[in-house]
PDB file of C-alpha atoms in Angstrom:
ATOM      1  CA  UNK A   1     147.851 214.925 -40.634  1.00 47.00           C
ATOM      2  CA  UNK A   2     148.496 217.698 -38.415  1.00 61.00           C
ATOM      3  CA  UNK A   3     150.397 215.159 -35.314  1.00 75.00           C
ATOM      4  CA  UNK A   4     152.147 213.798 -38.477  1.00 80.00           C
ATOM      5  CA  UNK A   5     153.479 217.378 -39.973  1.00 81.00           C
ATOM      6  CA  UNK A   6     154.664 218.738 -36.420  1.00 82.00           C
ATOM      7  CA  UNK A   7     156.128 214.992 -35.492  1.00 85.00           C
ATOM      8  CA  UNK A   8     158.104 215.048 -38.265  1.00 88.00           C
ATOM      9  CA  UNK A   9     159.275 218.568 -38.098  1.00 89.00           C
ATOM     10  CA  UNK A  10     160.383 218.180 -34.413  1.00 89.00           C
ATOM     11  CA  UNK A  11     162.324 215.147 -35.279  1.00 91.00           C
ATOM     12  CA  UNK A  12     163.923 216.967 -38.601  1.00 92.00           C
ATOM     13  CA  UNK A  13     164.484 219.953 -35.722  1.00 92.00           C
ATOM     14  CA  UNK A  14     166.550 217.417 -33.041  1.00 91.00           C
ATOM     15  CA  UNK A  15     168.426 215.908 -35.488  1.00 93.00           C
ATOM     16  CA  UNK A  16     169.660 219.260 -36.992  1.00 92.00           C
ATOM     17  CA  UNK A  17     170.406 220.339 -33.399  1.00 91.00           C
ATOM     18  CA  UNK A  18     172.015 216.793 -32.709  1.00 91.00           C
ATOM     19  CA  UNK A  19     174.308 217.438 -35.426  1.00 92.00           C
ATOM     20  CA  UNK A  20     174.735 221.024 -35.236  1.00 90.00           C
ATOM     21  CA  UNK A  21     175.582 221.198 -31.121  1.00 88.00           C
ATOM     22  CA  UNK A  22     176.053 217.771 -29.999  1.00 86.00           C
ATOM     23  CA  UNK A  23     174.152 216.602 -26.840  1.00 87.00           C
ATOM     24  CA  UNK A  24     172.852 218.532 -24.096  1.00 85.00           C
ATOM     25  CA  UNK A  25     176.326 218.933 -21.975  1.00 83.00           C
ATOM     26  CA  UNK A  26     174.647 220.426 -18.288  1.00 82.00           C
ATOM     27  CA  UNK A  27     172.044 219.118 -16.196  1.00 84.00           C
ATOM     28  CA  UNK A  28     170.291 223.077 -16.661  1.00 83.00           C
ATOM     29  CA  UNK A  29     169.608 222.569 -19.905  1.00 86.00           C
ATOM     30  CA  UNK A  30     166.971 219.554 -19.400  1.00 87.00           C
ATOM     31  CA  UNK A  31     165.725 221.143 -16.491  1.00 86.00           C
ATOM     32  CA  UNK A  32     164.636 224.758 -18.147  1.00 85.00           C
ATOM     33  CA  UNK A  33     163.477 222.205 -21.365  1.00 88.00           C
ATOM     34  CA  UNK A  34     161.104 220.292 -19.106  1.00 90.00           C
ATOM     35  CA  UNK A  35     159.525 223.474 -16.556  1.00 89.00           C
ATOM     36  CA  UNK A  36     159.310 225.458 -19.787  1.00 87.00           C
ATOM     37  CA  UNK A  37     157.443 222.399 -21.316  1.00 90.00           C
ATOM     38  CA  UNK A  38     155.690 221.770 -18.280  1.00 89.00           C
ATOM     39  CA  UNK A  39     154.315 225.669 -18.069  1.00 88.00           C
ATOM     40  CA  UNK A  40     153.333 225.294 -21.996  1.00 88.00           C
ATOM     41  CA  UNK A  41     151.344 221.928 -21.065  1.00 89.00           C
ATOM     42  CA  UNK A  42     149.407 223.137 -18.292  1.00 89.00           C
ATOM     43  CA  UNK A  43     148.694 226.725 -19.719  1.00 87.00           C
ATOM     44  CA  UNK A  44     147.511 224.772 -22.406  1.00 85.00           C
ATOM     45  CA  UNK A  45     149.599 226.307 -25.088  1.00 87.00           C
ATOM     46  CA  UNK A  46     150.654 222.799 -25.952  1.00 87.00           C
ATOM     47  CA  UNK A  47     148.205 220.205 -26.646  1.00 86.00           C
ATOM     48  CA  UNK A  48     148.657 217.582 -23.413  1.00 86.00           C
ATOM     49  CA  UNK A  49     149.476 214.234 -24.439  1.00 86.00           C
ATOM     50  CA  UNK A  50     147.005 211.255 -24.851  1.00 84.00           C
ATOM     51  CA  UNK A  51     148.253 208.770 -27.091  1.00 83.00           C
ATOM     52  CA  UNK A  52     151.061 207.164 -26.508  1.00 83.00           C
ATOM     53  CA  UNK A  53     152.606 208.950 -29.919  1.00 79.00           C
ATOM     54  CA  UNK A  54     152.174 212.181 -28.347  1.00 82.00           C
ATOM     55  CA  UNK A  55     154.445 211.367 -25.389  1.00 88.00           C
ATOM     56  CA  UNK A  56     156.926 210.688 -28.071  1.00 88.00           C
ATOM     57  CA  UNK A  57     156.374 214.057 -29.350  1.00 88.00           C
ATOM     58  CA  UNK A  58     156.904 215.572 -25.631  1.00 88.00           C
ATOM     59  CA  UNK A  59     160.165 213.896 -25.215  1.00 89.00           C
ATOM     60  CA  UNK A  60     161.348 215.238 -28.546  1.00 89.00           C
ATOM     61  CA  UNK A  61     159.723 218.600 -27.546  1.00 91.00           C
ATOM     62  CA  UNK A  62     162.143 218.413 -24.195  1.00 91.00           C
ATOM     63  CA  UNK A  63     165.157 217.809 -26.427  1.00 91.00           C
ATOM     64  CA  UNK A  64     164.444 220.554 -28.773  1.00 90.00           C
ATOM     65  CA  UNK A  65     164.368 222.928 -25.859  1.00 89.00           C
ATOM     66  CA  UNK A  66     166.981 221.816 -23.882  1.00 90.00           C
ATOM     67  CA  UNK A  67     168.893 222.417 -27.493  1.00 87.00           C
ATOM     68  CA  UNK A  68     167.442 225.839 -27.764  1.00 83.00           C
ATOM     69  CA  UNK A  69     168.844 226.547 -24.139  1.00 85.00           C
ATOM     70  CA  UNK A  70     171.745 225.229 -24.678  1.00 85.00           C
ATOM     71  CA  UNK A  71     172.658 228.046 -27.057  1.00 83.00           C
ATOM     72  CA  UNK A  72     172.264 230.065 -23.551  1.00 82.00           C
ATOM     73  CA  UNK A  73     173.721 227.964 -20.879  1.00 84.00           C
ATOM     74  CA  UNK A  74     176.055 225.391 -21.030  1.00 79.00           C
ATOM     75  CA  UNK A  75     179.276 227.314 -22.325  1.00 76.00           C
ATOM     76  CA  UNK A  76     181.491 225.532 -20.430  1.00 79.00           C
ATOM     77  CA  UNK A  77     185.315 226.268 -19.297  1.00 81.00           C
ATOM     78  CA  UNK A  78     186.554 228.667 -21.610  1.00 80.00           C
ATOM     79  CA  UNK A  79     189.892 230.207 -22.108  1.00 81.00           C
ATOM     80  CA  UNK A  80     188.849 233.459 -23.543  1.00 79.00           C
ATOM     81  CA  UNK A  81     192.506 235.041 -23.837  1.00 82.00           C
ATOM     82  CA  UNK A  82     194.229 231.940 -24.949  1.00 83.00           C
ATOM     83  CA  UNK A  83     195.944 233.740 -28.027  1.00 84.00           C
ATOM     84  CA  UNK A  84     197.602 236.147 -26.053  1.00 86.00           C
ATOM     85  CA  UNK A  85     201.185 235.224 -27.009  1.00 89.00           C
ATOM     86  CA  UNK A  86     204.694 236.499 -27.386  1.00 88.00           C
ATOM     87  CA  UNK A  87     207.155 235.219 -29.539  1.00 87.00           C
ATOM     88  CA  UNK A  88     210.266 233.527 -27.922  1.00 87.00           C
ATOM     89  CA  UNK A  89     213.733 232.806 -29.561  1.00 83.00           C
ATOM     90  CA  UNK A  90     214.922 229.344 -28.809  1.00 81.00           C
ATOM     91  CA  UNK A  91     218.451 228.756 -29.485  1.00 78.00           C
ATOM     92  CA  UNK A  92     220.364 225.543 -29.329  1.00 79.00           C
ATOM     93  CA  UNK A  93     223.943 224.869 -30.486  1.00 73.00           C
ATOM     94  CA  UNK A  94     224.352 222.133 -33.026  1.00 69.00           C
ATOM     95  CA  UNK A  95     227.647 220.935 -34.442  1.00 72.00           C
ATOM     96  CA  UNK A  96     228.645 223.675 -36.552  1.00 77.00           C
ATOM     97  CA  UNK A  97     225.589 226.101 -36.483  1.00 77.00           C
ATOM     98  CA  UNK A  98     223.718 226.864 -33.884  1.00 77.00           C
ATOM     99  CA  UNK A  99     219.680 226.129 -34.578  1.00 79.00           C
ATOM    100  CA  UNK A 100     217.353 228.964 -34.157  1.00 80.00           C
ATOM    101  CA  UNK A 101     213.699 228.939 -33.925  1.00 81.00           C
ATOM    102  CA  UNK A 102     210.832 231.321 -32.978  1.00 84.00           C
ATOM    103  CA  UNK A 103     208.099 229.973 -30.285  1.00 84.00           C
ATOM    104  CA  UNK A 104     204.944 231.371 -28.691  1.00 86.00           C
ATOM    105  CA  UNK A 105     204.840 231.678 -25.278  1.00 87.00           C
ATOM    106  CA  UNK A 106     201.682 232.720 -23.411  1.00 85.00           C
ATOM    107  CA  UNK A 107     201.563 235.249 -21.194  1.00 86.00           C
ATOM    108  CA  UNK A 108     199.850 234.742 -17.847  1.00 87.00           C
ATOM    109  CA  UNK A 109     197.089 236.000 -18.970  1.00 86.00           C
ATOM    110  CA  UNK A 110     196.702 233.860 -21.468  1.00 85.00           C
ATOM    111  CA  UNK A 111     196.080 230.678 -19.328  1.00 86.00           C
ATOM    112  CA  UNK A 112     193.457 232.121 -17.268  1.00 86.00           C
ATOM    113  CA  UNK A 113     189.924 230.278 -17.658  1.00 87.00           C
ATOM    114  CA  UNK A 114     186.540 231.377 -17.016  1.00 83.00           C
ATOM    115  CA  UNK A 115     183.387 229.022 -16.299  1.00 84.00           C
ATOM    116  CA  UNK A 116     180.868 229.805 -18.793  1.00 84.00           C
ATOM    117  CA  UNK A 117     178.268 228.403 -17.220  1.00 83.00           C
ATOM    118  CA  UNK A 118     177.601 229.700 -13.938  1.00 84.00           C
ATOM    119  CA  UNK A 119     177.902 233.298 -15.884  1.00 86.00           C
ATOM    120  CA  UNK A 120     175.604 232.274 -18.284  1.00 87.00           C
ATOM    121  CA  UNK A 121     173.006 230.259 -15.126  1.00 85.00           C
ATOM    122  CA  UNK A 122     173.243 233.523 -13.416  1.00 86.00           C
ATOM    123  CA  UNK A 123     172.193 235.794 -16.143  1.00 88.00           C
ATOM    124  CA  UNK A 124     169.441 233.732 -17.432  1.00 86.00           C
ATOM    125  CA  UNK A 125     167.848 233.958 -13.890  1.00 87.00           C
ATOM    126  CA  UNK A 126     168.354 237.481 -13.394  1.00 90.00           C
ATOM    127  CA  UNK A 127     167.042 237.942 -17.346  1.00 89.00           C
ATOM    128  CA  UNK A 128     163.720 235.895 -15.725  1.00 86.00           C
ATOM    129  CA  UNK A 129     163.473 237.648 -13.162  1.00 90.00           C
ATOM    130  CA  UNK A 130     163.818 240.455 -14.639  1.00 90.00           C
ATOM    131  CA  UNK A 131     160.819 239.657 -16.898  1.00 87.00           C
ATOM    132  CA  UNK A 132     158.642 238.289 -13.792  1.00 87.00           C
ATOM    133  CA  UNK A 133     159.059 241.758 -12.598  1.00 89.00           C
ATOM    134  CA  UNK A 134     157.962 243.139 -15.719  1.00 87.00           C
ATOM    135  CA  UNK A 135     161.238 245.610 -15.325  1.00 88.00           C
ATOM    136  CA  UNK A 136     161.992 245.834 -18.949  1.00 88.00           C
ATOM    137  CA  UNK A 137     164.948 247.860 -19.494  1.00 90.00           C
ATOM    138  CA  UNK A 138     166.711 245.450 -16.831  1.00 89.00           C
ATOM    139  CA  UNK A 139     165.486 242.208 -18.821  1.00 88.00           C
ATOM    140  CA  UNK A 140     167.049 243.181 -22.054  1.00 90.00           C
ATOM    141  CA  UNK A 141     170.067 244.539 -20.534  1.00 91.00           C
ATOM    142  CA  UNK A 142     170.678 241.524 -18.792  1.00 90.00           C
ATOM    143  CA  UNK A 143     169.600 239.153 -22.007  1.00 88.00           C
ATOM    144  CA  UNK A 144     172.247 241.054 -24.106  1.00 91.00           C
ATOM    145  CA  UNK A 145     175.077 240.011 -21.835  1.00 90.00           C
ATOM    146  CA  UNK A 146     173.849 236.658 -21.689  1.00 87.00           C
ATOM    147  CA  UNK A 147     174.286 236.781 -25.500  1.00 87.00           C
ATOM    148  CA  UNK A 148     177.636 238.573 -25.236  1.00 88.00           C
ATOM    149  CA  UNK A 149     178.584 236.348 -22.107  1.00 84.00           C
ATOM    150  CA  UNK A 150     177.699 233.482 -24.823  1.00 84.00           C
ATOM    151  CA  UNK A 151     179.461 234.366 -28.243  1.00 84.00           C
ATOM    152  CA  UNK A 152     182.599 232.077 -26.938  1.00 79.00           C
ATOM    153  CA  UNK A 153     180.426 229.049 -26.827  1.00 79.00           C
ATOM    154  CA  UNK A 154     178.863 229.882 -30.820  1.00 82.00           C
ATOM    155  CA  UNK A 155     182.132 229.160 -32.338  1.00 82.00           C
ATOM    156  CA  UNK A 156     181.942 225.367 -31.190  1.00 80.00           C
ATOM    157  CA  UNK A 157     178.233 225.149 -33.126  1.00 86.00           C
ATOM    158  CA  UNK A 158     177.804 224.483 -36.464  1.00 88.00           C
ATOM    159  CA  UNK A 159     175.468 227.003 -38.102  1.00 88.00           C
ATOM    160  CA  UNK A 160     174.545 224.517 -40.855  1.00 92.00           C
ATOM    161  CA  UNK A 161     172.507 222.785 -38.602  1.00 92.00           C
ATOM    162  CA  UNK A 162     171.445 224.742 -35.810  1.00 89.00           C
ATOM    163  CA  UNK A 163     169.331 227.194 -37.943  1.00 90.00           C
ATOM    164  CA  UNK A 164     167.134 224.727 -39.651  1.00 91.00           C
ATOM    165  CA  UNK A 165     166.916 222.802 -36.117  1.00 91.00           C
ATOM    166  CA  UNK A 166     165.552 226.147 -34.562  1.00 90.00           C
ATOM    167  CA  UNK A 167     163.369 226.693 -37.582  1.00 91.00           C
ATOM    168  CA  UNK A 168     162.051 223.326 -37.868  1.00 91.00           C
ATOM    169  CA  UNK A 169     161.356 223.854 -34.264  1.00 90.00           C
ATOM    170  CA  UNK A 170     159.253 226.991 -33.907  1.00 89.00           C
ATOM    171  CA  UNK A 171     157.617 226.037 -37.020  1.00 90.00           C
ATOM    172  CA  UNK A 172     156.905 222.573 -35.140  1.00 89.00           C
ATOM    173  CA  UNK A 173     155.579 224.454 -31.601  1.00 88.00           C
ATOM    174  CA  UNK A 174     153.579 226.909 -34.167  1.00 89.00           C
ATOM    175  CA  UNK A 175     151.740 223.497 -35.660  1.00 87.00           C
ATOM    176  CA  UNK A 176     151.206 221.883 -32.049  1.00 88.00           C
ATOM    177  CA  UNK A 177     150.482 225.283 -30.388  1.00 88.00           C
ATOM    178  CA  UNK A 178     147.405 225.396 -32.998  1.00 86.00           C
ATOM    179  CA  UNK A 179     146.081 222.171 -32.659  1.00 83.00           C
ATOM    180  CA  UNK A 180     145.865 222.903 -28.623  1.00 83.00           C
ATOM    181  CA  UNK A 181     143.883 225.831 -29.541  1.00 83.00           C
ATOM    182  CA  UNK A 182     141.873 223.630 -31.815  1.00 82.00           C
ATOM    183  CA  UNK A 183     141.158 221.091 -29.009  1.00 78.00           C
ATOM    184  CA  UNK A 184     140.194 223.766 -26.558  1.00 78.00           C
ATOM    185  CA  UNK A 185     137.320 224.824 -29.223  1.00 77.00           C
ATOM    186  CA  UNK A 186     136.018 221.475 -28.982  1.00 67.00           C
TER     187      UNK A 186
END
């Protein structure tokens, strides 16, 4: 009953986070998923897989966290100053009257683009590093700018979703964390 409850949470979870953020858009994202999965496996935090039904729960495990991580890498190209725009008269001479209109122009500042995700790649490894070190202050210094770095990227998510997907999640690694600790007993 237990493999049945955190199954079916996990696969409530991904398809929240499938429709909430789309599909995992960077090859970093599957990558942290599966070493952070492999680390829970072998530290035994997760039960390791027997049947071939628990696999299936592994690979929906790896999508879940490679959703989860995509919240912190994967921002792609952004514009960030794209509004930054001056209004332009535009007049052309009709017949009688001449036509006037008011555009927006962008300013030059206003076209230039930033890559998301080597910002965001580079703080998450400095934020780990950070934490391997066991140098606090520096860990959550650097994990706050990875949020701020990300805030761009939340506006493409839709909230509806992603909350119960990361809910559904935790709650789902919560179930399958305690049946490892139950198997270990045995």
């Amino acid at each position: 009953m237990k493999n049945f409850l955190s199954f079916s949470l996990l696969s409530f979870a991904a398809l929240s986070a499938y429709l909430g953020m789309g599909l995992p858009n960077h090859p970093y994202q599957l990558g942290l998923a599966v070493i952070a999965l492999g680390i829970a496996v072998e530290r035994a935090w997760l039960p390791r897989p027997k049947k071939p039904a628990e696999f299936l729960t592994l690979g929906l495990n790896a999508f879940c966290l490679s959703m989860v991580s995509k919240i912190f890498i994967g921002g792609g190209i952004k514009a960030p100053f794209a509004w930054l725009q001056i209004p332009t008269l535009d007049a052309t001479l009709g017949t009688w009257i001449p036509k006037v209109g008011v555009h927006w122009v962008g300013v030059p500042l206003s076209s230039w683009q930033v890559d998301l995700t080597q910002v965001q790649s580079y703080l998450v490894i400095v934020t780990a590093l950070a934490a391997w070190l066991r140098f606090q202050p520096f860990a959550s210094l650097t994990l706050l700018l990875l949020i701020l770095a990300s805030l761009p990227s939340y506006i493409d998510f839709d909230w509806n979703w992603c909350l119960p997907a990361m809910a559904g999640a935790c709650v789902s690694f919560y179930a399958q964390a305690r049946e490892a600790r139950a198997r270990l007993r045995v």
